[in-house]
């Protein structure tokens, strides 16, 4: 359902009163930020963030308690307390926000706003990955209980690359002093500006009304937005979701893999089950060198790098008969040949027979962390090679979703720089 009434157009972005940390009330802005909730590597990453500052945003996005309902009620109580104490405060007037991330290798700029929700049938916001119902349920209860969008989705669109429309407003805005500037421990500097001028906001909104967007990061949160919208029959703040929109014609994103950690499956057992079904070769480390071997093999076909026993094992050239009997034939060839498709359909479902649930599989963005955890727990890390953005976008336009956690677009927006309360508007 497209509640914006713009089914024949594109993205409908509106301003909102951003909820932001009051710098004088926290140790530092960097110390209260976090990666997105699904990137935090538990438990080490969670404990590190909690200890960085008593007001770190992780206490809202990943609250700790014995039950789900207790966790979410705790997050809501914490949010209310921080508002009452002036730790967080809403901006005085609605705005769109220009957000910049930069390190020595990449520069990314985009616009943060509240985006009108639209379903897949509208063809305005294109998902490319499947979601898990239990994760959507958890995020929905957290948003419902806190009445807030705690972290923006990352969406991409493509302009003609010229410095007109939204791009012109962005380039002029960054010449002004920012609302905030900080550098997080990953080396990224972050700056945020408010766009309150009606003419500038109109230029951005008019430009985006001609665009469609790809969900780069945040499929579960987008599905949560849609679910919660359906719970509210009257028009209101639930008809919009907090997003960061990046024009990849001007600021290309990096596409990285999300790796699998297979609990309870030692590497020796994983390799033994693959004998005769894949070519298996030991490759030299250290990790960067082994990943080069994976990239070379992936250029020729499906390939995976297994780790966890102190070495690296390249697995490629799958048996065609295995693929024929395990990979669904009713999807486009580009989908059937994805590494994630082969991994889930052939290896996890059939060869290793591992259920896709948190008790058996963890999804880890950081490559070194995946290897380290596998070695620590006598498990198997399955390291993946990234999918090209063009493949992702082409499949999304066909309405074909990839296996969940197939890609990791980045850099991802830091969580905690600007929130959206559904109470303040």
PDB file of C-alpha atoms in Angstrom, residues 86-288:
ATOM      1  CA  UNK A  86      18.215  16.403  28.602  1.00  0.00           C
ATOM      2  CA  UNK A  87      20.641  13.775  27.322  1.00  0.00           C
ATOM      3  CA  UNK A  88      18.601  13.687  24.111  1.00  0.00           C
ATOM      4  CA  UNK A  89      16.537  16.596  22.805  1.00  0.00           C
ATOM      5  CA  UNK A  90      14.438  17.246  19.689  1.00  0.00           C
ATOM      6  CA  UNK A  91      15.523  19.920  17.246  1.00  0.00           C
ATOM      7  CA  UNK A  92      13.460  23.097  17.316  1.00  0.00           C
ATOM      8  CA  UNK A  93      12.011  22.745  13.816  1.00  0.00           C
ATOM      9  CA  UNK A  94      11.554  20.026  11.188  1.00  0.00           C
ATOM     10  CA  UNK A  95      14.476  19.521   8.836  1.00  0.00           C
ATOM     11  CA  UNK A  96      16.014  17.269   6.260  1.00  0.00           C
ATOM     12  CA  UNK A  97      19.587  16.426   7.215  1.00  0.00           C
ATOM     13  CA  UNK A  98      22.699  16.227   5.071  1.00  0.00           C
ATOM     14  CA  UNK A  99      24.989  13.526   6.424  1.00  0.00           C
ATOM     15  CA  UNK A 100      28.634  13.007   5.480  1.00  0.00           C
ATOM     16  CA  UNK A 101      30.959  10.102   6.255  1.00  0.00           C
ATOM     17  CA  UNK A 102      34.601  10.169   5.276  1.00  0.00           C
ATOM     18  CA  UNK A 103      37.820   8.278   5.829  1.00  0.00           C
ATOM     19  CA  UNK A 104      41.072   8.038   3.906  1.00  0.00           C
ATOM     20  CA  UNK A 105      39.458   5.821   1.257  1.00  0.00           C
ATOM     21  CA  UNK A 106      35.844   6.840   0.814  1.00  0.00           C
ATOM     22  CA  UNK A 107      33.540   9.865   0.915  1.00  0.00           C
ATOM     23  CA  UNK A 108      29.802   9.431   1.243  1.00  0.00           C
ATOM     24  CA  UNK A 109      27.103  12.094   1.436  1.00  0.00           C
ATOM     25  CA  UNK A 110      23.355  11.726   1.532  1.00  0.00           C
ATOM     26  CA  UNK A 111      20.081  13.066   2.870  1.00  0.00           C
ATOM     27  CA  UNK A 112      18.346  11.852   6.026  1.00  0.00           C
ATOM     28  CA  UNK A 113      14.578  12.270   6.189  1.00  0.00           C
ATOM     29  CA  UNK A 114      11.268  10.543   6.810  1.00  0.00           C
ATOM     30  CA  UNK A 115      10.296   8.542   3.723  1.00  0.00           C
ATOM     31  CA  UNK A 116       6.722   7.665   2.787  1.00  0.00           C
ATOM     32  CA  UNK A 117       6.329   3.907   2.991  1.00  0.00           C
ATOM     33  CA  UNK A 118       5.476   1.911  -0.115  1.00  0.00           C
ATOM     34  CA  UNK A 119       5.116  -1.802  -0.768  1.00  0.00           C
ATOM     35  CA  UNK A 120       7.034  -3.861  -3.348  1.00  0.00           C
ATOM     36  CA  UNK A 121       4.160  -3.599  -5.824  1.00  0.00           C
ATOM     37  CA  UNK A 122       4.676   0.165  -6.072  1.00  0.00           C
ATOM     38  CA  UNK A 123       8.227  -0.287  -7.396  1.00  0.00           C
ATOM     39  CA  UNK A 124       9.466   2.756  -5.475  1.00  0.00           C
ATOM     40  CA  UNK A 125      11.602   1.130  -2.769  1.00  0.00           C
ATOM     41  CA  UNK A 126      13.196  -2.106  -3.945  1.00  0.00           C
ATOM     42  CA  UNK A 127      14.210  -4.792  -1.437  1.00  0.00           C
ATOM     43  CA  UNK A 128      16.814  -7.310  -2.559  1.00  0.00           C
ATOM     44  CA  UNK A 129      17.036  -9.702   0.393  1.00  0.00           C
ATOM     45  CA  UNK A 130      14.639 -11.949   2.267  1.00  0.00           C
ATOM     46  CA  UNK A 131      13.886 -11.283   5.932  1.00  0.00           C
ATOM     47  CA  UNK A 132      13.283 -13.470   8.972  1.00  0.00           C
ATOM     48  CA  UNK A 133       9.904 -13.170  10.692  1.00  0.00           C
ATOM     49  CA  UNK A 134      11.318 -13.392  14.216  1.00  0.00           C
ATOM     50  CA  UNK A 135      13.722 -10.501  13.615  1.00  0.00           C
ATOM     51  CA  UNK A 136      10.908  -8.348  12.188  1.00  0.00           C
ATOM     52  CA  UNK A 137       8.780  -9.205  15.223  1.00  0.00           C
ATOM     53  CA  UNK A 138      11.586  -8.200  17.594  1.00  0.00           C
ATOM     54  CA  UNK A 139      12.292  -4.901  15.821  1.00  0.00           C
ATOM     55  CA  UNK A 140       8.565  -4.163  15.560  1.00  0.00           C
ATOM     56  CA  UNK A 141       8.048  -4.586  19.292  1.00  0.00           C
ATOM     57  CA  UNK A 142      11.064  -2.368  20.015  1.00  0.00           C
ATOM     58  CA  UNK A 143       9.794   0.400  17.703  1.00  0.00           C
ATOM     59  CA  UNK A 144       6.243   0.022  18.990  1.00  0.00           C
ATOM     60  CA  UNK A 145       7.321   0.227  22.633  1.00  0.00           C
ATOM     61  CA  UNK A 146       9.748   3.131  22.217  1.00  0.00           C
ATOM     62  CA  UNK A 147       7.583   4.938  19.604  1.00  0.00           C
ATOM     63  CA  UNK A 148      10.816   5.827  17.833  1.00  0.00           C
ATOM     64  CA  UNK A 149      12.966   5.040  14.837  1.00  0.00           C
ATOM     65  CA  UNK A 150      16.364   4.636  16.472  1.00  0.00           C
ATOM     66  CA  UNK A 151      18.544   4.207  13.375  1.00  0.00           C
ATOM     67  CA  UNK A 152      18.110   5.068   9.696  1.00  0.00           C
ATOM     68  CA  UNK A 153      17.973   2.584   6.857  1.00  0.00           C
ATOM     69  CA  UNK A 154      20.536   3.013   4.091  1.00  0.00           C
ATOM     70  CA  UNK A 155      18.866   3.443   0.685  1.00  0.00           C
ATOM     71  CA  UNK A 156      20.552   4.165  -2.636  1.00  0.00           C
ATOM     72  CA  UNK A 157      19.304   5.829  -5.795  1.00  0.00           C
ATOM     73  CA  UNK A 158      20.990   6.886  -9.023  1.00  0.00           C
ATOM     74  CA  UNK A 159      20.857  10.326 -10.615  1.00  0.00           C
ATOM     75  CA  UNK A 160      22.539  11.362 -13.851  1.00  0.00           C
ATOM     76  CA  UNK A 161      25.559  12.373 -11.778  1.00  0.00           C
ATOM     77  CA  UNK A 162      25.213  16.114 -12.346  1.00  0.00           C
ATOM     78  CA  UNK A 163      25.427  18.681  -9.541  1.00  0.00           C
ATOM     79  CA  UNK A 164      21.769  19.667  -9.814  1.00  0.00           C
ATOM     80  CA  UNK A 165      18.686  19.068  -7.689  1.00  0.00           C
ATOM     81  CA  UNK A 166      19.452  17.377  -4.374  1.00  0.00           C
ATOM     82  CA  UNK A 167      23.151  17.256  -5.243  1.00  0.00           C
ATOM     83  CA  UNK A 168      23.269  21.050  -5.558  1.00  0.00           C
ATOM     84  CA  UNK A 169      21.635  21.528  -2.158  1.00  0.00           C
ATOM     85  CA  UNK A 170      24.025  19.022  -0.579  1.00  0.00           C
ATOM     86  CA  UNK A 171      27.093  20.734  -2.033  1.00  0.00           C
ATOM     87  CA  UNK A 172      25.926  24.173  -0.850  1.00  0.00           C
ATOM     88  CA  UNK A 173      24.921  22.906   2.584  1.00  0.00           C
ATOM     89  CA  UNK A 174      28.316  21.394   3.388  1.00  0.00           C
ATOM     90  CA  UNK A 175      29.899  24.822   2.981  1.00  0.00           C
ATOM     91  CA  UNK A 176      28.129  25.854   6.206  1.00  0.00           C
ATOM     92  CA  UNK A 177      29.155  24.942   9.778  1.00  0.00           C
ATOM     93  CA  UNK A 178      27.712  21.521  10.686  1.00  0.00           C
ATOM     94  CA  UNK A 179      25.337  20.747  13.537  1.00  0.00           C
ATOM     95  CA  UNK A 180      27.798  18.134  14.728  1.00  0.00           C
ATOM     96  CA  UNK A 181      31.144  16.650  13.806  1.00  0.00           C
ATOM     97  CA  UNK A 182      32.845  13.631  15.327  1.00  0.00           C
ATOM     98  CA  UNK A 183      35.266  10.846  14.457  1.00  0.00           C
ATOM     99  CA  UNK A 184      34.428   7.297  15.521  1.00  0.00           C
ATOM    100  CA  UNK A 185      36.970   4.656  16.484  1.00  0.00           C
ATOM    101  CA  UNK A 186      36.728   3.014  13.051  1.00  0.00           C
ATOM    102  CA  UNK A 187      38.446   6.106  11.599  1.00  0.00           C
ATOM    103  CA  UNK A 188      35.353   7.593   9.958  1.00  0.00           C
ATOM    104  CA  UNK A 189      34.578  11.263  10.439  1.00  0.00           C
ATOM    105  CA  UNK A 190      30.889  12.163  10.569  1.00  0.00           C
ATOM    106  CA  UNK A 191      29.237  15.532   9.956  1.00  0.00           C
ATOM    107  CA  UNK A 192      25.554  16.459  10.002  1.00  0.00           C
ATOM    108  CA  UNK A 193      23.757  19.587   8.768  1.00  0.00           C
ATOM    109  CA  UNK A 194      20.088  20.598   8.991  1.00  0.00           C
ATOM    110  CA  UNK A 195      18.295  21.773   5.847  1.00  0.00           C
ATOM    111  CA  UNK A 196      15.435  23.954   7.051  1.00  0.00           C
ATOM    112  CA  UNK A 197      15.118  26.426   4.165  1.00  0.00           C
ATOM    113  CA  UNK A 198      11.796  25.743   2.428  1.00  0.00           C
ATOM    114  CA  UNK A 199      13.208  26.334  -1.051  1.00  0.00           C
ATOM    115  CA  UNK A 200      16.128  23.940  -0.494  1.00  0.00           C
ATOM    116  CA  UNK A 201      13.841  21.314   0.963  1.00  0.00           C
ATOM    117  CA  UNK A 202      11.536  21.667  -2.026  1.00  0.00           C
ATOM    118  CA  UNK A 203      14.446  21.125  -4.444  1.00  0.00           C
ATOM    119  CA  UNK A 204      15.420  17.902  -2.658  1.00  0.00           C
ATOM    120  CA  UNK A 205      11.851  16.628  -2.437  1.00  0.00           C
ATOM    121  CA  UNK A 206      11.141  17.408  -6.116  1.00  0.00           C
ATOM    122  CA  UNK A 207      14.339  15.692  -7.262  1.00  0.00           C
ATOM    123  CA  UNK A 208      13.673  12.545  -5.221  1.00  0.00           C
ATOM    124  CA  UNK A 209      10.068  12.356  -6.399  1.00  0.00           C
ATOM    125  CA  UNK A 210      11.483  11.135  -9.742  1.00  0.00           C
ATOM    126  CA  UNK A 211      13.627   8.384  -8.199  1.00  0.00           C
ATOM    127  CA  UNK A 212      13.296   4.812  -7.017  1.00  0.00           C
ATOM    128  CA  UNK A 213      15.568   3.439  -4.312  1.00  0.00           C
ATOM    129  CA  UNK A 214      17.296   0.177  -3.507  1.00  0.00           C
ATOM    130  CA  UNK A 215      17.468  -0.948   0.116  1.00  0.00           C
ATOM    131  CA  UNK A 216      21.196  -1.215   0.687  1.00  0.00           C
ATOM    132  CA  UNK A 217      21.002  -1.935   4.417  1.00  0.00           C
ATOM    133  CA  UNK A 218      18.030  -2.395   6.723  1.00  0.00           C
ATOM    134  CA  UNK A 219      15.653  -4.906   5.120  1.00  0.00           C
ATOM    135  CA  UNK A 220      14.315  -6.049   8.496  1.00  0.00           C
ATOM    136  CA  UNK A 221      13.713  -2.468   9.615  1.00  0.00           C
ATOM    137  CA  UNK A 222      11.920  -1.659   6.337  1.00  0.00           C
ATOM    138  CA  UNK A 223       9.709  -4.730   6.761  1.00  0.00           C
ATOM    139  CA  UNK A 224       9.103  -3.556  10.329  1.00  0.00           C
ATOM    140  CA  UNK A 225       8.052  -0.088   9.126  1.00  0.00           C
ATOM    141  CA  UNK A 226       5.510  -1.669   6.788  1.00  0.00           C
ATOM    142  CA  UNK A 227       4.200  -3.985   9.486  1.00  0.00           C
ATOM    143  CA  UNK A 228       3.695  -1.191  12.003  1.00  0.00           C
ATOM    144  CA  UNK A 229       2.081   1.029   9.397  1.00  0.00           C
ATOM    145  CA  UNK A 230      -0.578  -1.621   8.870  1.00  0.00           C
ATOM    146  CA  UNK A 231      -1.397  -1.519  12.579  1.00  0.00           C
ATOM    147  CA  UNK A 232      -2.446   2.139  12.313  1.00  0.00           C
ATOM    148  CA  UNK A 233      -5.511   2.813  10.181  1.00  0.00           C
ATOM    149  CA  UNK A 234      -5.403   6.618  10.462  1.00  0.00           C
ATOM    150  CA  UNK A 235      -2.729   8.621   8.605  1.00  0.00           C
ATOM    151  CA  UNK A 236       0.143   9.632  10.826  1.00  0.00           C
ATOM    152  CA  UNK A 237       3.861   9.322  11.640  1.00  0.00           C
ATOM    153  CA  UNK A 238       3.800   5.518  11.163  1.00  0.00           C
ATOM    154  CA  UNK A 239       3.310   6.139   7.422  1.00  0.00           C
ATOM    155  CA  UNK A 240       6.944   7.291   7.189  1.00  0.00           C
ATOM    156  CA  UNK A 241      10.271   5.691   8.058  1.00  0.00           C
ATOM    157  CA  UNK A 242      13.689   7.096   8.948  1.00  0.00           C
ATOM    158  CA  UNK A 243      16.143   6.684   6.035  1.00  0.00           C
ATOM    159  CA  UNK A 244      19.458   7.880   4.647  1.00  0.00           C
ATOM    160  CA  UNK A 245      19.342   8.282   0.854  1.00  0.00           C
ATOM    161  CA  UNK A 246      22.650   8.201  -1.034  1.00  0.00           C
ATOM    162  CA  UNK A 247      23.072   8.930  -4.740  1.00  0.00           C
ATOM    163  CA  UNK A 248      25.506   6.227  -5.857  1.00  0.00           C
ATOM    164  CA  UNK A 249      26.087   7.987  -9.183  1.00  0.00           C
ATOM    165  CA  UNK A 250      28.000  10.590  -7.152  1.00  0.00           C
ATOM    166  CA  UNK A 251      28.997   8.572  -4.097  1.00  0.00           C
ATOM    167  CA  UNK A 252      29.444   4.868  -4.928  1.00  0.00           C
ATOM    168  CA  UNK A 253      29.049   2.542  -1.973  1.00  0.00           C
ATOM    169  CA  UNK A 254      31.288  -0.371  -1.144  1.00  0.00           C
ATOM    170  CA  UNK A 255      29.651  -3.779  -1.385  1.00  0.00           C
ATOM    171  CA  UNK A 256      31.058  -6.316   1.021  1.00  0.00           C
ATOM    172  CA  UNK A 257      30.103  -9.812   2.050  1.00  0.00           C
ATOM    173  CA  UNK A 258      28.424 -11.017   5.208  1.00  0.00           C
ATOM    174  CA  UNK A 259      30.070 -14.197   6.424  1.00  0.00           C
ATOM    175  CA  UNK A 260      28.536 -17.246   8.112  1.00  0.00           C
ATOM    176  CA  UNK A 261      29.710 -18.767  11.379  1.00  0.00           C
ATOM    177  CA  UNK A 262      28.446 -22.344  11.675  1.00  0.00           C
ATOM    178  CA  UNK A 263      28.160 -23.292  15.341  1.00  0.00           C
ATOM    179  CA  UNK A 264      28.900 -26.889  16.233  1.00  0.00           C
ATOM    180  CA  UNK A 265      30.433 -27.785  12.866  1.00  0.00           C
ATOM    181  CA  UNK A 266      34.223 -28.284  13.012  1.00  0.00           C
ATOM    182  CA  UNK A 267      36.097 -27.470   9.811  1.00  0.00           C
ATOM    183  CA  UNK A 268      37.244 -31.099   9.379  1.00  0.00           C
ATOM    184  CA  UNK A 269      33.628 -32.288   9.365  1.00  0.00           C
ATOM    185  CA  UNK A 270      32.554 -29.529   6.987  1.00  0.00           C
ATOM    186  CA  UNK A 271      35.292 -30.439   4.506  1.00  0.00           C
ATOM    187  CA  UNK A 272      34.654 -34.168   4.776  1.00  0.00           C
ATOM    188  CA  UNK A 273      31.018 -33.652   3.798  1.00  0.00           C
ATOM    189  CA  UNK A 274      32.096 -31.692   0.706  1.00  0.00           C
ATOM    190  CA  UNK A 275      34.469 -34.348  -0.610  1.00  0.00           C
ATOM    191  CA  UNK A 276      33.493 -35.271  -4.159  1.00  0.00           C
ATOM    192  CA  UNK A 277      31.006 -32.374  -4.379  1.00  0.00           C
ATOM    193  CA  UNK A 278      33.438 -29.432  -4.551  1.00  0.00           C
ATOM    194  CA  UNK A 279      37.095 -28.970  -5.351  1.00  0.00           C
ATOM    195  CA  UNK A 280      38.901 -28.432  -2.026  1.00  0.00           C
ATOM    196  CA  UNK A 281      42.324 -26.783  -1.767  1.00  0.00           C
ATOM    197  CA  UNK A 282      44.326 -25.485   1.164  1.00  0.00           C
ATOM    198  CA  UNK A 283      45.512 -21.919   0.512  1.00  0.00           C
ATOM    199  CA  UNK A 284      48.197 -19.872   2.181  1.00  0.00           C
ATOM    200  CA  UNK A 285      47.539 -17.207   4.768  1.00  0.00           C
ATOM    201  CA  UNK A 286      47.489 -14.691   6.240  1.00  0.00           C
ATOM    202  CA  UNK A 287      43.848 -13.737   5.809  1.00  0.00           C
ATOM    203  CA  UNK A 288      44.323 -11.008   3.150  1.00  0.00           C
TER     204      UNK A 288
END
